[in-house]
PDB file of C-alpha atoms in Angstrom:
ATOM      1  CA  MET V   1       9.299   8.954   2.325  1.00 43.00           C
ATOM      2  CA  ALA V   2      11.863  10.619   4.543  1.00 48.00           C
ATOM      3  CA  ALA V   3      13.493   8.438   7.140  1.00 50.00           C
ATOM      4  CA  ALA V   4      10.715   7.924   9.611  1.00 52.00           C
ATOM      5  CA  PRO V   5      11.521   7.726  13.304  1.00 55.00           C
ATOM      6  CA  PRO V   6      11.223   4.313  14.917  1.00 54.00           C
ATOM      7  CA  THR V   7       7.752   3.465  16.130  1.00 59.00           C
ATOM      8  CA  LYS V   8       6.214   0.936  18.468  1.00 66.00           C
ATOM      9  CA  SER V   9       4.989  -2.279  16.956  1.00 78.00           C
ATOM     10  CA  ASN V  10       1.460  -2.467  15.627  1.00 84.00           C
ATOM     11  CA  GLY V  11       1.426  -6.136  16.571  1.00 85.00           C
ATOM     12  CA  SER V  12       1.526  -9.142  14.281  1.00 88.00           C
ATOM     13  CA  THR V  13       2.148  -8.322  10.635  1.00 90.00           C
ATOM     14  CA  ASP V  14      -0.645 -10.788   9.846  1.00 90.00           C
ATOM     15  CA  GLN V  15      -2.840  -7.714  10.395  1.00 91.00           C
ATOM     16  CA  LEU V  16      -1.486  -6.231   7.151  1.00 94.00           C
ATOM     17  CA  VAL V  17      -3.168  -8.992   5.175  1.00 94.00           C
ATOM     18  CA  GLY V  18      -6.493  -7.850   3.775  1.00 96.00           C
ATOM     19  CA  THR V  19      -8.103  -5.116   1.718  1.00 97.00           C
ATOM     20  CA  TRP V  20      -7.172  -1.436   1.992  1.00 97.00           C
ATOM     21  CA  GLN V  21      -8.857   1.473   0.172  1.00 97.00           C
ATOM     22  CA  GLY V  22      -8.165   5.184  -0.111  1.00 98.00           C
ATOM     23  CA  ARG V  23      -6.583   7.878  -2.265  1.00 98.00           C
ATOM     24  CA  SER V  24      -3.389   8.105  -4.292  1.00 97.00           C
ATOM     25  CA  LEU V  25      -2.574  11.697  -5.174  1.00 96.00           C
ATOM     26  CA  CYS V  26      -0.208  12.823  -7.895  1.00 95.00           C
ATOM     27  CA  VAL V  27       2.392  15.327  -6.634  1.00 94.00           C
ATOM     28  CA  THR V  28       4.554  15.729  -9.731  1.00 79.00           C
ATOM     29  CA  THR V  29       4.302  18.078 -12.680  1.00 76.00           C
ATOM     30  CA  THR V  30       6.792  16.097 -14.766  1.00 78.00           C
ATOM     31  CA  ARG V  31       4.300  13.337 -15.616  1.00 77.00           C
ATOM     32  CA  PRO V  32       1.336  14.766 -17.524  1.00 79.00           C
ATOM     33  CA  ALA V  33      -0.512  11.414 -17.452  1.00 83.00           C
ATOM     34  CA  CYS V  34      -0.374  11.256 -13.645  1.00 87.00           C
ATOM     35  CA  SER V  35      -3.778  11.767 -12.020  1.00 91.00           C
ATOM     36  CA  ASP V  36      -5.367  11.432  -8.601  1.00 94.00           C
ATOM     37  CA  GLU V  37      -7.017   8.057  -8.016  1.00 95.00           C
ATOM     38  CA  THR V  38      -9.146   6.102  -5.621  1.00 97.00           C
ATOM     39  CA  VAL V  39      -7.211   2.886  -5.017  1.00 97.00           C
ATOM     40  CA  LEU V  40      -7.865  -0.577  -3.667  1.00 97.00           C
ATOM     41  CA  TYR V  41      -4.939  -2.668  -2.400  1.00 97.00           C
ATOM     42  CA  ARG V  42      -5.252  -6.343  -1.569  1.00 97.00           C
ATOM     43  CA  ILE V  43      -2.334  -7.389   0.591  1.00 97.00           C
ATOM     44  CA  ARG V  44      -1.403 -11.019   1.045  1.00 96.00           C
ATOM     45  CA  ARG V  45       1.508 -12.967   2.421  1.00 94.00           C
ATOM     46  CA  PRO V  46       2.748 -15.382  -0.307  1.00 92.00           C
ATOM     47  CA  THR V  47       4.740 -17.463   2.199  1.00 90.00           C
ATOM     48  CA  PRO V  48       3.433 -17.938   5.744  1.00 84.00           C
ATOM     49  CA  HIS V  49       5.626 -16.590   8.568  1.00 80.00           C
ATOM     50  CA  VAL V  50       7.922 -14.675   6.191  1.00 85.00           C
ATOM     51  CA  GLU V  51       8.034 -10.858   6.316  1.00 89.00           C
ATOM     52  CA  ALA V  52       7.348 -10.589   2.575  1.00 94.00           C
ATOM     53  CA  PHE V  53       4.057  -9.353   1.144  1.00 97.00           C
ATOM     54  CA  ALA V  54       2.371  -9.012  -2.228  1.00 97.00           C
ATOM     55  CA  ILE V  55       0.093  -6.090  -3.019  1.00 97.00           C
ATOM     56  CA  GLN V  56      -2.461  -6.385  -5.806  1.00 97.00           C
ATOM     57  CA  ALA V  57      -3.053  -2.726  -6.708  1.00 96.00           C
ATOM     58  CA  ASP V  58      -6.241  -1.571  -8.411  1.00 97.00           C
ATOM     59  CA  LYS V  59      -7.599   1.871  -9.171  1.00 96.00           C
ATOM     60  CA  ILE V  60     -11.346   2.426  -9.154  1.00 95.00           C
ATOM     61  CA  VAL V  61     -12.662   3.536 -12.557  1.00 93.00           C
ATOM     62  CA  ALA V  62     -16.397   4.063 -13.048  1.00 93.00           C
ATOM     63  CA  GLY V  63     -17.005   2.263  -9.756  1.00 93.00           C
ATOM     64  CA  ARG V  64     -15.085  -0.875 -10.747  1.00 94.00           C
ATOM     65  CA  PRO V  65     -11.545  -2.065  -9.891  1.00 94.00           C
ATOM     66  CA  GLU V  66      -9.016  -1.815 -12.744  1.00 95.00           C
ATOM     67  CA  SER V  67      -5.695  -3.589 -12.234  1.00 96.00           C
ATOM     68  CA  MET V  68      -2.543  -1.484 -12.009  1.00 94.00           C
ATOM     69  CA  GLY V  69      -0.319  -4.479 -11.283  1.00 94.00           C
ATOM     70  CA  ASP V  70       1.313  -6.242  -8.380  1.00 96.00           C
ATOM     71  CA  LEU V  71       4.036  -5.186  -5.973  1.00 96.00           C
ATOM     72  CA  SER V  72       6.429  -7.398  -4.029  1.00 97.00           C
ATOM     73  CA  CYS V  73       7.232  -5.896  -0.644  1.00 97.00           C
ATOM     74  CA  ARG V  74       9.250  -6.564   2.466  1.00 96.00           C
ATOM     75  CA  PHE V  75       8.377  -5.375   5.938  1.00 94.00           C
ATOM     76  CA  GLU V  76      10.846  -3.183   7.838  1.00 93.00           C
ATOM     77  CA  PRO V  77       9.901  -3.579  11.520  1.00 91.00           C
ATOM     78  CA  ILE V  78      11.829  -0.689  13.124  1.00 90.00           C
ATOM     79  CA  ARG V  79       9.857   1.905  11.170  1.00 91.00           C
ATOM     80  CA  GLN V  80       6.780  -0.306  10.615  1.00 93.00           C
ATOM     81  CA  GLN V  81       7.025   0.094   6.827  1.00 95.00           C
ATOM     82  CA  LEU V  82       6.285  -1.933   3.750  1.00 97.00           C
ATOM     83  CA  ILE V  83       9.027  -1.279   1.192  1.00 97.00           C
ATOM     84  CA  CYS V  84       8.179  -2.208  -2.380  1.00 97.00           C
ATOM     85  CA  PRO V  85      10.924  -1.653  -4.973  1.00 96.00           C
ATOM     86  CA  MET V  86      10.042  -1.482  -8.639  1.00 93.00           C
ATOM     87  CA  GLN V  87      11.853  -0.582 -11.814  1.00 91.00           C
ATOM     88  CA  GLY V  88      12.532   3.141 -11.702  1.00 90.00           C
ATOM     89  CA  GLY V  89      11.384   3.767  -8.142  1.00 94.00           C
ATOM     90  CA  GLN V  90      10.109   2.562  -4.814  1.00 96.00           C
ATOM     91  CA  TRP V  91       6.811   2.478  -2.901  1.00 97.00           C
ATOM     92  CA  ARG V  92       6.990   2.920   0.895  1.00 97.00           C
ATOM     93  CA  PHE V  93       3.991   2.524   3.193  1.00 98.00           C
ATOM     94  CA  ARG V  94       4.106   3.292   6.907  1.00 96.00           C
ATOM     95  CA  TRP V  95       1.740   1.094   8.874  1.00 95.00           C
ATOM     96  CA  ASP V  96      -0.230   2.771  11.639  1.00 93.00           C
ATOM     97  CA  GLY V  97      -2.936   0.373  12.799  1.00 91.00           C
ATOM     98  CA  ASP V  98      -5.802   0.525  10.302  1.00 94.00           C
ATOM     99  CA  VAL V  99      -4.046   3.121   8.087  1.00 96.00           C
ATOM    100  CA  LEU V 100      -1.196   2.903   5.589  1.00 97.00           C
ATOM    101  CA  VAL V 101       0.400   6.209   4.563  1.00 97.00           C
ATOM    102  CA  GLY V 102       2.898   6.084   1.762  1.00 96.00           C
ATOM    103  CA  VAL V 103       4.719   7.533  -1.182  1.00 97.00           C
ATOM    104  CA  LEU V 104       5.963   6.526  -4.589  1.00 95.00           C
ATOM    105  CA  ALA V 105       9.385   7.990  -5.313  1.00 94.00           C
ATOM    106  CA  ASP V 106      11.399   7.891  -8.535  1.00 91.00           C
ATOM    107  CA  SER V 107      14.847   6.295  -8.473  1.00 91.00           C
ATOM    108  CA  ASP V 108      16.323   9.792  -7.925  1.00 91.00           C
ATOM    109  CA  GLY V 109      14.140  10.253  -4.813  1.00 90.00           C
ATOM    110  CA  SER V 110      11.647  12.655  -6.427  1.00 91.00           C
ATOM    111  CA  LEU V 111       8.115  12.198  -5.091  1.00 93.00           C
ATOM    112  CA  VAL V 112       5.528  11.054  -7.619  1.00 93.00           C
ATOM    113  CA  ARG V 113       2.550  10.124  -5.399  1.00 95.00           C
ATOM    114  CA  VAL V 114       1.328  10.289  -1.824  1.00 97.00           C
ATOM    115  CA  ILE V 115      -1.070   7.588  -0.682  1.00 97.00           C
ATOM    116  CA  GLN V 116      -3.350   7.056   2.275  1.00 98.00           C
ATOM    117  CA  VAL V 117      -5.467   3.926   2.542  1.00 98.00           C
ATOM    118  CA  ARG V 118      -7.575   2.472   5.341  1.00 97.00           C
ATOM    119  CA  ARG V 119      -8.336  -1.138   6.119  1.00 96.00           C
ATOM    120  CA  VAL V 120     -11.662  -2.269   4.670  1.00 94.00           C
ATOM    121  CA  PHE V 121     -13.571  -4.438   7.094  1.00 81.00           C
ATOM    122  CA  ALA V 122     -15.859  -6.866   5.271  1.00 65.00           C
ATOM    123  CA  ARG V 123     -19.404  -7.092   6.552  1.00 59.00           C
ATOM    124  CA  PRO V 124     -20.574 -10.645   7.231  1.00 55.00           C
ATOM    125  CA  GLY V 125     -22.210 -12.175   4.150  1.00 51.00           C
ATOM    126  CA  VAL V 126     -20.912  -9.484   1.756  1.00 46.00           C
ATOM    127  CA  SER V 127     -18.640 -10.528  -1.110  1.00 48.00           C
ATOM    128  CA  ARG V 128     -15.536  -8.318  -1.674  1.00 45.00           C
ATOM    129  CA  GLY V 129     -15.068  -9.249  -5.350  1.00 48.00           C
ATOM    130  CA  ARG V 130     -11.995 -11.118  -6.613  1.00 45.00           C
ATOM    131  CA  SER V 131      -9.587 -12.545  -4.062  1.00 42.00           C
TER     132      SER V 131
END
């Protein structure tokens, strides 16, 4: 993601904790296995009051979540972004209220994916699957 301009605060980062769902679109032609996906991210804060987050990332296959792994992220408050380094690249998600918009970039900065997910609000009495 290009350097985003500073933004006003969305409030407490506790609001990032929860379930987010949307699309992850492949934007590269150098990875033949890359495909567009519906994704489900469960964000939690492993340590209370610390600006570090864990994202459990699933893709939806045949209507069911399939694990893609976990990301460890830090929150960058000036640009309201979650930054999640991984081997060979980095995920960056800009927080805008009930929407996260992000990218996956290779270590050389080449874009691999663009992502947009929205907060999922649980209805009372409805189970959201694994926690």
